[in-house]
Amino acid sequence: YHGWTYDLDDGRLVDVLTSPGSPVIGKIGIKVYPVQVAQGVVFVFIGDEEPHALSEDLPPGFLDEDTHLLGIRRTVQSNWRLGVENGFDTTHIFMHRNSPWVSGNRLAFPYGFVPADRDAMQVYDENWPKGVLDRLSENYMPVFEATLDGETVLSAELTGEEKKVAAQVSVWLPGVLKVDPFPDPTLIQYEFYVPISETQHEYFQVLQRKVEGPEDVKTFEVEFEERWRDDALHGFNDDDVWAREAQQEFYGERDGWSKEQLFPPDMCIVKWRTLASERGRGVRAARVEMS
């Protein structure tokens, strides 16, 4: 507005175009943040401590060099925690039962999962990155038939030829979901839930595929525009966006964090909450109250 010009390396005011030689030059500045570009994604470190290696804040495999990533970003009107827990919740998939993506792609997609035991999840809390891994294909019983008062009300008629997805679902500090594979056996989906305010978060949806060269990258880019963007990232995940925004009033205005009702499949949510509260970096009281 006044021609104040800053050095983006250190934030220092280096000149004032409308007032040459101004006494404020070199005496004030703006805050700058470390930036790193990896896999075509721009990462900004906004922590209140010294920056650490980017790999410590990303799920294993995200930075693999023989892969290519494509995705979309949108703003969701809910607290970021609702995003993380919505993505990691093993029984929220009941909401997706009528998704055209499931029926149109012959996926073996159950109505829910029942954990086999309390050790069904693996918690990585020693080194970085830290996360909770759910091996759904190994440690859970999928529910393909739903009954009400003893009568079958929903049944997935499987032929045995359906594609199997979401064998492993994990969530990593500071709040990144990994679904492997999804939405297709050739892809892995990552979801970043970045807080904006108490009632908003940025939702980044990223698909990853192994590639061997430029031709594979081009093929992936064409598929992404013609299929994955609209049919999967919107056609499937729009349900998740709706759910998070629908929960915001209960959790944000009606003290839902203390009034919620949990049941055994929520064990994964409890594991995540424990990890986040005990191992999250730079947690401050003000942040805890806000979230």
Coordinates of C-alpha atoms in Angstrom, one line a residue:
Y1 CA 0.0 0.0 0.0
H2 CA 2.8 2.4 0.8
G3 CA 5.6 0.7 -1.1
W4 CA 7.3 -0.9 1.9
T5 CA 9.5 -3.6 0.4
Y6 CA 10.8 -6.6 2.4
D7 CA 13.5 -9.2 1.9
L8 CA 11.6 -12.5 1.9
D9 CA 14.7 -14.4 3.2
D10 CA 14.8 -12.7 6.6
G11 CA 11.7 -10.4 6.5
R12 CA 13.8 -7.2 6.9
L13 CA 12.4 -3.9 5.5
V14 CA 14.9 -3.0 2.8
D15 CA 13.3 0.0 1.2
V16 CA 10.2 2.3 1.1
L17 CA 9.4 3.1 -2.5
T18 CA 7.3 6.1 -1.6
S19 CA 9.8 7.6 0.9
P20 CA 13.5 7.0 -0.1
G21 CA 15.9 7.0 2.8
S22 CA 13.1 6.6 5.4
P23 CA 14.4 6.1 9.0
V24 CA 12.3 2.9 9.3
I25 CA 14.4 1.1 6.7
G26 CA 16.3 -1.8 8.2
K27 CA 14.7 -1.3 11.7
I28 CA 11.5 -3.3 11.3
G29 CA 10.4 -6.4 9.5
I30 CA 7.8 -9.0 9.0
K31 CA 7.9 -12.6 10.2
V32 CA 9.1 -15.2 7.8
Y33 CA 8.8 -19.0 7.8
P34 CA 11.0 -21.8 6.5
V35 CA 9.6 -23.2 3.2
Q36 CA 10.5 -26.5 1.5
V37 CA 9.1 -28.0 -1.7
A38 CA 8.9 -31.8 -1.9
Q39 CA 6.9 -33.9 -4.3
G40 CA 5.4 -30.8 -5.9
V41 CA 3.9 -29.7 -2.5
V42 CA 4.9 -26.5 -0.7
F43 CA 5.5 -27.1 3.0
V44 CA 5.7 -24.2 5.4
F45 CA 7.0 -24.7 9.0
I46 CA 5.0 -22.5 11.3
G47 CA 6.1 -24.1 14.6
D48 CA 7.4 -22.1 17.6
E49 CA 10.6 -24.1 17.8
E50 CA 13.6 -24.7 15.5
P51 CA 12.6 -26.4 12.2
H52 CA 13.2 -30.1 12.0
A53 CA 13.5 -32.5 9.1
L54 CA 10.4 -32.5 6.9
S55 CA 10.4 -36.3 6.9
E56 CA 9.5 -36.2 10.6
D57 CA 6.1 -34.7 9.9
L58 CA 5.1 -37.0 6.9
P59 CA 3.8 -40.5 6.7
P60 CA 6.4 -43.2 5.6
G61 CA 6.5 -43.4 1.9
F62 CA 5.3 -39.9 1.1
L63 CA 8.8 -38.8 0.0
D64 CA 9.6 -41.9 -2.1
E65 CA 11.5 -40.7 -5.2
D66 CA 9.9 -43.3 -7.6
T67 CA 6.4 -41.8 -7.1
H68 CA 4.4 -39.0 -8.4
L69 CA 1.7 -37.1 -6.5
L70 CA -1.4 -35.1 -7.6
G71 CA -4.2 -33.7 -5.5
I72 CA -6.7 -30.9 -4.6
R73 CA -7.3 -28.6 -1.8
R74 CA -10.4 -27.1 -0.2
T75 CA -11.6 -25.4 2.9
V76 CA -13.8 -27.3 5.3
Q77 CA -16.0 -25.5 7.9
S78 CA -15.1 -27.6 10.9
N79 CA -12.3 -28.0 13.5
W80 CA -9.3 -29.9 12.1
R81 CA -9.6 -32.6 14.7
L82 CA -13.0 -33.6 13.2
G83 CA -11.2 -34.1 9.9
V84 CA -8.5 -36.4 11.3
E85 CA -10.9 -38.5 13.3
N86 CA -13.4 -38.7 10.4
G87 CA -10.7 -40.1 8.1
F88 CA -9.3 -42.6 10.7
D89 CA -12.7 -43.8 12.0
T90 CA -13.1 -47.4 10.9
T91 CA -16.9 -47.5 11.0
H92 CA -17.6 -44.1 9.4
I93 CA -17.4 -46.0 6.1
F94 CA -21.0 -46.9 6.6
M95 CA -21.8 -43.4 5.4
H96 CA -20.1 -44.3 2.0
R97 CA -22.2 -47.4 1.3
N98 CA -24.1 -45.6 -1.5
S99 CA -21.2 -43.8 -3.0
P100 CA -21.1 -44.1 -6.8
W101 CA -17.4 -44.6 -6.5
V102 CA -17.9 -47.9 -4.5
S103 CA -20.6 -49.4 -6.7
G104 CA -19.1 -48.1 -10.0
N105 CA -15.6 -49.6 -9.4
R106 CA -16.5 -53.0 -7.9
L107 CA -14.8 -52.4 -4.6
A108 CA -14.9 -54.9 -1.7
F109 CA -16.1 -52.2 0.7
P110 CA -17.7 -53.3 3.9
Y111 CA -20.3 -51.4 6.1
G112 CA -17.8 -51.4 9.0
F113 CA -15.0 -53.2 10.8
V114 CA -14.9 -54.9 14.1
P115 CA -11.5 -55.0 15.8
A116 CA -10.2 -58.4 16.6
D117 CA -8.5 -57.4 19.9
R118 CA -7.0 -54.4 21.7
D119 CA -3.7 -55.0 19.9
A120 CA -5.2 -54.6 16.5
M121 CA -3.3 -51.3 16.0
Q122 CA 0.4 -50.5 16.1
V123 CA 1.5 -47.3 17.7
Y124 CA 4.7 -45.7 16.5
D125 CA 5.7 -43.3 19.3
E126 CA 9.5 -43.7 19.7
N127 CA 11.1 -42.2 16.6
W128 CA 9.7 -39.7 14.1
P129 CA 7.4 -39.8 12.4
K130 CA 4.9 -40.8 15.1
G131 CA 1.6 -42.4 14.2
V132 CA -1.0 -45.1 14.7
L133 CA -1.3 -47.9 12.1
D134 CA -4.5 -49.9 11.6
R135 CA -4.0 -53.1 9.6
L136 CA -7.7 -53.5 8.6
S137 CA -7.1 -56.5 6.3
E138 CA -5.3 -58.5 9.1
N139 CA -6.8 -57.5 12.4
Y140 CA -10.4 -56.6 11.8
M141 CA -13.6 -58.5 10.8
P142 CA -15.3 -56.7 7.9
V143 CA -19.0 -56.4 8.1
F144 CA -20.7 -57.1 4.8
E145 CA -24.2 -57.9 6.2
A146 CA -26.2 -55.7 8.5
T147 CA -29.1 -56.9 10.6
L148 CA -31.8 -55.2 12.5
D149 CA -33.8 -57.2 15.1
G150 CA -32.3 -60.3 13.6
E151 CA -33.3 -59.6 10.0
T152 CA -30.9 -58.7 7.3
V153 CA -31.5 -55.1 6.1
L154 CA -28.3 -54.6 4.1
S155 CA -26.2 -57.1 2.3
A156 CA -23.2 -56.6 0.0
E157 CA -23.5 -59.2 -2.7
L158 CA -19.8 -60.0 -3.5
T159 CA -18.6 -62.1 -6.4
G160 CA -15.0 -62.5 -5.2
E161 CA -13.7 -60.4 -8.1
E162 CA -14.0 -57.1 -6.3
K163 CA -10.9 -54.8 -5.9
K164 CA -9.5 -54.8 -2.4
V165 CA -8.6 -51.4 -1.0
A166 CA -7.7 -49.8 2.4
A167 CA -5.7 -52.7 3.7
Q168 CA -3.9 -50.3 6.0
V169 CA -5.1 -47.0 7.3
S170 CA -2.8 -44.9 9.5
V171 CA -2.6 -41.3 10.9
W172 CA 0.6 -39.4 11.7
L173 CA 1.5 -36.4 13.6
P174 CA 0.8 -33.5 13.2
G175 CA -2.4 -34.7 11.5
V176 CA -1.9 -36.6 8.2
L177 CA -4.0 -39.7 7.1
K178 CA -2.6 -42.4 4.9
V179 CA -4.9 -45.0 3.2
D180 CA -3.0 -47.8 1.4
P181 CA -4.2 -48.5 -1.2
F182 CA -7.0 -46.2 -2.1
P183 CA -9.1 -45.3 -4.1
D184 CA -7.6 -48.0 -6.4
P185 CA -5.1 -50.8 -5.8
T186 CA -2.5 -48.7 -7.7
L187 CA -2.8 -45.6 -5.6
I188 CA -2.2 -44.4 -2.0
Q189 CA -4.3 -41.5 -0.6
Y190 CA -3.0 -39.0 1.9
E191 CA -5.1 -36.4 3.6
F192 CA -3.7 -33.3 5.4
Y193 CA -5.9 -31.5 7.9
V194 CA -4.4 -28.0 8.4
P195 CA -6.0 -25.8 11.1
I196 CA -7.1 -22.3 10.0
S197 CA -9.2 -21.4 13.1
E198 CA -11.3 -23.2 15.7
T199 CA -14.0 -23.8 13.1
Q200 CA -12.1 -24.2 9.8
H201 CA -9.4 -26.3 8.3
E202 CA -7.7 -26.7 5.0
Y203 CA -8.2 -30.2 3.5
F204 CA -5.5 -31.4 1.1
Q205 CA -6.3 -34.7 -0.7
V206 CA -3.2 -36.2 -2.4
L207 CA -3.0 -39.4 -4.5
Q208 CA 0.4 -41.1 -5.0
R209 CA 1.4 -43.7 -7.6
K210 CA 4.7 -45.4 -8.4
V211 CA 6.1 -44.3 -11.7
E212 CA 9.0 -45.3 -13.9
G213 CA 9.3 -42.3 -16.2
P214 CA 7.6 -39.4 -17.9
E215 CA 5.1 -41.6 -19.7
D216 CA 3.8 -43.0 -16.5
V217 CA 3.5 -39.5 -15.1
K218 CA 1.6 -38.3 -18.1
T219 CA -0.8 -41.3 -17.9
F220 CA -1.4 -40.6 -14.2
E221 CA -2.1 -36.9 -14.9
V222 CA -4.7 -37.8 -17.6
E223 CA -6.4 -40.3 -15.3
F224 CA -6.4 -37.8 -12.5
E225 CA -8.2 -35.2 -14.5
E226 CA -10.6 -37.6 -16.2
R227 CA -11.4 -39.9 -13.3
W228 CA -9.8 -39.5 -9.8
R229 CA -10.5 -35.8 -9.2
D230 CA -14.2 -35.8 -9.7
D231 CA -15.2 -39.4 -9.2
A232 CA -13.0 -40.2 -6.2
L233 CA -11.7 -37.1 -4.4
H234 CA -15.1 -35.4 -4.8
G235 CA -17.5 -38.3 -5.5
F236 CA -16.3 -40.2 -2.4
N237 CA -14.8 -37.7 -0.1
D238 CA -17.6 -35.1 -0.4
D239 CA -19.4 -37.4 2.1
D240 CA -16.6 -36.8 4.6
V241 CA -16.7 -33.1 4.2
W242 CA -20.4 -33.1 4.8
A243 CA -19.9 -35.2 8.0
R244 CA -17.3 -33.0 9.5
E245 CA -19.3 -29.8 8.9
A246 CA -22.4 -31.5 10.3
Q247 CA -20.5 -32.4 13.5
Q248 CA -19.1 -28.9 14.1
E249 CA -22.1 -27.6 16.0
F250 CA -22.2 -30.6 18.4
Y251 CA -18.4 -30.5 19.1
G252 CA -17.9 -26.7 18.8
E253 CA -21.0 -25.3 20.5
R254 CA -22.5 -28.1 22.5
D255 CA -19.4 -29.5 24.3
G256 CA -19.4 -32.6 22.2
W257 CA -15.9 -33.6 23.3
S258 CA -17.2 -34.4 26.7
K259 CA -20.7 -35.6 25.7
E260 CA -19.8 -37.9 22.9
Q261 CA -20.5 -41.7 23.2
L262 CA -17.7 -44.1 22.3
F263 CA -17.9 -47.8 21.4
P264 CA -15.3 -50.5 20.8
P265 CA -14.4 -49.6 17.2
D266 CA -13.5 -46.1 18.5
M267 CA -10.4 -47.7 20.0
C268 CA -8.5 -46.3 17.0
I269 CA -9.7 -42.8 17.8
V270 CA -8.6 -43.1 21.4
K271 CA -5.1 -44.4 20.3
W272 CA -4.8 -41.3 18.1
R273 CA -5.9 -38.9 20.7
T274 CA -3.5 -40.4 23.2
L275 CA -0.6 -40.1 20.8
A276 CA -1.4 -36.5 19.8
S277 CA -1.8 -35.3 23.4
E278 CA 1.4 -37.0 24.6
R279 CA 3.7 -36.6 21.6
G280 CA 2.5 -33.6 19.7
R281 CA 5.3 -30.9 19.4
G282 CA 5.0 -27.4 20.8
V283 CA 1.5 -27.9 22.3
R284 CA 0.5 -24.8 24.3
A285 CA -2.4 -24.3 26.7
A286 CA -4.0 -21.7 24.4
R287 CA -4.0 -24.2 21.6
V288 CA -5.5 -27.0 23.7
E289 CA -8.3 -24.7 24.7
M290 CA -8.9 -23.6 21.1
S291 CA -9.1 -27.1 19.7

